[in-house]
Each structure stands twice: as C-alpha cells, then as structure tokens.
PDB file of C-alpha atoms in Angstrom:
ATOM      1  CA  UNK B  15      86.486 117.055  63.163  1.00 68.00           C
ATOM      2  CA  UNK B  16      85.865 114.460  65.864  1.00 80.00           C
ATOM      3  CA  UNK B  17      85.910 115.717  69.417  1.00 87.00           C
ATOM      4  CA  UNK B  18      88.709 114.271  71.540  1.00 96.00           C
ATOM      5  CA  UNK B  19      87.727 112.262  74.593  1.00 97.00           C
ATOM      6  CA  UNK B  20      90.128 111.909  77.491  1.00 98.00           C
ATOM      7  CA  UNK B  21      89.663 109.567  80.433  1.00 98.00           C
ATOM      8  CA  UNK B  22      91.378 110.950  83.529  1.00 98.00           C
ATOM      9  CA  UNK B  23      91.904 108.680  86.546  1.00 98.00           C
ATOM     10  CA  UNK B  24      92.867 110.464  89.752  1.00 97.00           C
ATOM     11  CA  UNK B  25      94.010 108.158  92.538  1.00 95.00           C
ATOM     12  CA  UNK B  26      93.647 108.587  96.272  1.00 92.00           C
ATOM     13  CA  UNK B  27      97.270 109.619  96.733  1.00 92.00           C
ATOM     14  CA  UNK B  28      96.582 112.730  94.633  1.00 94.00           C
ATOM     15  CA  UNK B  29      93.264 113.628  96.299  1.00 93.00           C
ATOM     16  CA  UNK B  30      93.692 112.971  99.988  1.00 91.00           C
ATOM     17  CA  UNK B  31      95.625 114.186 102.993  1.00 86.00           C
ATOM     18  CA  UNK B  32      97.753 111.068 103.360  1.00 84.00           C
ATOM     19  CA  UNK B  33      94.630 108.921 103.100  1.00 78.00           C
ATOM     20  CA  UNK B  34      92.828 110.869 105.842  1.00 79.00           C
ATOM     21  CA  UNK B  35      90.079 112.875 104.191  1.00 87.00           C
ATOM     22  CA  UNK B  36      90.021 114.950 101.043  1.00 95.00           C
ATOM     23  CA  UNK B  37      92.596 117.571 100.094  1.00 95.00           C
ATOM     24  CA  UNK B  38      90.274 120.237  98.702  1.00 96.00           C
ATOM     25  CA  UNK B  39      93.156 122.379  97.453  1.00 96.00           C
ATOM     26  CA  UNK B  40      94.499 119.492  95.400  1.00 96.00           C
ATOM     27  CA  UNK B  41      91.053 118.635  94.050  1.00 97.00           C
ATOM     28  CA  UNK B  42      90.500 122.294  93.114  1.00 98.00           C
ATOM     29  CA  UNK B  43      93.705 122.182  91.083  1.00 97.00           C
ATOM     30  CA  UNK B  44      92.502 119.088  89.203  1.00 97.00           C
ATOM     31  CA  UNK B  45      89.139 120.745  88.578  1.00 98.00           C
ATOM     32  CA  UNK B  46      90.897 123.813  87.121  1.00 98.00           C
ATOM     33  CA  UNK B  47      92.856 121.591  84.739  1.00 98.00           C
ATOM     34  CA  UNK B  48      89.741 119.685  83.674  1.00 98.00           C
ATOM     35  CA  UNK B  49      87.847 122.929  83.056  1.00 98.00           C
ATOM     36  CA  UNK B  50      90.748 124.133  80.907  1.00 98.00           C
ATOM     37  CA  UNK B  51      90.537 120.952  78.833  1.00 98.00           C
ATOM     38  CA  UNK B  52      86.788 121.265  78.336  1.00 96.00           C
ATOM     39  CA  UNK B  53      87.252 124.855  77.166  1.00 96.00           C
ATOM     40  CA  UNK B  54      89.579 123.416  74.509  1.00 96.00           C
ATOM     41  CA  UNK B  55      86.626 121.277  73.340  1.00 95.00           C
ATOM     42  CA  UNK B  56      88.016 118.084  74.883  1.00 97.00           C
ATOM     43  CA  UNK B  57      85.441 115.766  76.411  1.00 97.00           C
ATOM     44  CA  UNK B  58      86.670 114.610  79.824  1.00 98.00           C
ATOM     45  CA  UNK B  59      85.546 111.482  81.629  1.00 98.00           C
ATOM     46  CA  UNK B  60      86.678 111.671  85.245  1.00 98.00           C
ATOM     47  CA  UNK B  61      87.369 108.507  87.228  1.00 98.00           C
ATOM     48  CA  UNK B  62      88.141 109.341  90.836  1.00 97.00           C
ATOM     49  CA  UNK B  63      89.281 107.504  93.912  1.00 95.00           C
ATOM     50  CA  UNK B  64      89.067 109.026  97.373  1.00 95.00           C
ATOM     51  CA  UNK B  65      85.700 107.815  98.667  1.00 96.00           C
ATOM     52  CA  UNK B  66      87.193 105.390 101.197  1.00 95.00           C
ATOM     53  CA  UNK B  67      89.608 107.990 102.590  1.00 94.00           C
ATOM     54  CA  UNK B  68      86.777 110.508 102.983  1.00 95.00           C
ATOM     55  CA  UNK B  69      84.562 107.869 104.589  1.00 96.00           C
ATOM     56  CA  UNK B  70      87.257 106.940 107.094  1.00 95.00           C
ATOM     57  CA  UNK B  71      87.481 110.602 108.104  1.00 94.00           C
ATOM     58  CA  UNK B  72      83.694 111.044 108.342  1.00 95.00           C
ATOM     59  CA  UNK B  73      83.353 107.873 110.398  1.00 97.00           C
ATOM     60  CA  UNK B  74      86.064 109.072 112.796  1.00 96.00           C
ATOM     61  CA  UNK B  75      88.326 106.077 112.279  1.00 96.00           C
ATOM     62  CA  UNK B  76      92.030 106.569 112.976  1.00 93.00           C
ATOM     63  CA  UNK B  77      93.287 104.081 110.424  1.00 91.00           C
ATOM     64  CA  UNK B  78      92.199 102.276 107.286  1.00 93.00           C
ATOM     65  CA  UNK B  79      90.480  98.985 108.145  1.00 96.00           C
ATOM     66  CA  UNK B  80      91.358  95.661 106.513  1.00 97.00           C
ATOM     67  CA  UNK B  81      87.847  94.227 106.747  1.00 98.00           C
ATOM     68  CA  UNK B  82      86.053  94.397 103.378  1.00 98.00           C
ATOM     69  CA  UNK B  83      82.708  95.268 104.978  1.00 98.00           C
ATOM     70  CA  UNK B  84      84.222  98.232 106.803  1.00 98.00           C
ATOM     71  CA  UNK B  85      85.915  99.376 103.596  1.00 98.00           C
ATOM     72  CA  UNK B  86      82.583  99.159 101.778  1.00 98.00           C
ATOM     73  CA  UNK B  87      80.920 101.163 104.534  1.00 98.00           C
ATOM     74  CA  UNK B  88      83.644 103.811 104.346  1.00 97.00           C
ATOM     75  CA  UNK B  89      83.274 104.007 100.559  1.00 97.00           C
ATOM     76  CA  UNK B  90      79.504 104.414 100.830  1.00 97.00           C
ATOM     77  CA  UNK B  91      79.814 107.172 103.426  1.00 97.00           C
ATOM     78  CA  UNK B  92      82.696 108.910 101.655  1.00 96.00           C
ATOM     79  CA  UNK B  93      81.219 108.859  98.148  1.00 97.00           C
ATOM     80  CA  UNK B  94      78.730 111.559  99.076  1.00 95.00           C
ATOM     81  CA  UNK B  95      81.449 113.885 100.376  1.00 95.00           C
ATOM     82  CA  UNK B  96      83.674 113.240  97.380  1.00 97.00           C
ATOM     83  CA  UNK B  97      80.933 114.060  94.884  1.00 97.00           C
ATOM     84  CA  UNK B  98      79.818 117.129  96.867  1.00 97.00           C
ATOM     85  CA  UNK B  99      83.392 118.404  96.802  1.00 97.00           C
ATOM     86  CA  UNK B 100      83.662 117.982  93.037  1.00 98.00           C
ATOM     87  CA  UNK B 101      80.205 119.479  92.513  1.00 98.00           C
ATOM     88  CA  UNK B 102      80.961 122.624  94.525  1.00 98.00           C
ATOM     89  CA  UNK B 103      84.333 123.139  92.840  1.00 98.00           C
ATOM     90  CA  UNK B 104      83.007 122.619  89.300  1.00 98.00           C
ATOM     91  CA  UNK B 105      80.038 124.919  90.050  1.00 98.00           C
ATOM     92  CA  UNK B 106      82.463 127.826  90.451  1.00 97.00           C
ATOM     93  CA  UNK B 107      83.140 127.523  86.711  1.00 94.00           C
ATOM     94  CA  UNK B 108      79.533 127.567  85.474  1.00 85.00           C
TER      95      UNK B 108
END
C-alpha cells in the first residue's frame, strides 16, 4: 500500500495574533493535528506562513510595512522564530 502524502498550508491568519507575532497556542493545536496524522502513517508536508508577522514583532514595528525591502527583512528575522516555535512544539512529541 502506498503511503498517503498530505500537503498542509497554514496561513498567517491561523498562526498569528492578528498579524502581530505568533499565536503559540494555535500553532500547538496544528502541531497536535499533524502528529496525529503522522501516527496514522500519513506523510505530512507543512507549508507555513507567519514569518513576516513574527519579524514585525521582533523588530518592534507597530504596523506591517508596505516597502518590499522591509517585508523581506521582517521575513528573514521572523523565520528563525517561526521555525524555533515549530521545533519546540514538535519536540514534545518525540
């Protein structure tokens, strides 16, 4: 039997506190659901937004910029926090 593969895309609206940083409780819920799927022998590919929102918070900006260079900077800064959040939450299930 071929293993099922699911691609799950989680957008910023489902991961952030109104676009201002990450909602760890919400992310933990998604992680729980993904772990449940993997225990059912489903391969999950996770595609996640949220890096820009986390970067905006870490940079101390009060609103989302329009300038592409500032958005890129926010994404670069926020990516680390986003991945660390996922890593710590998935590690609880090892």
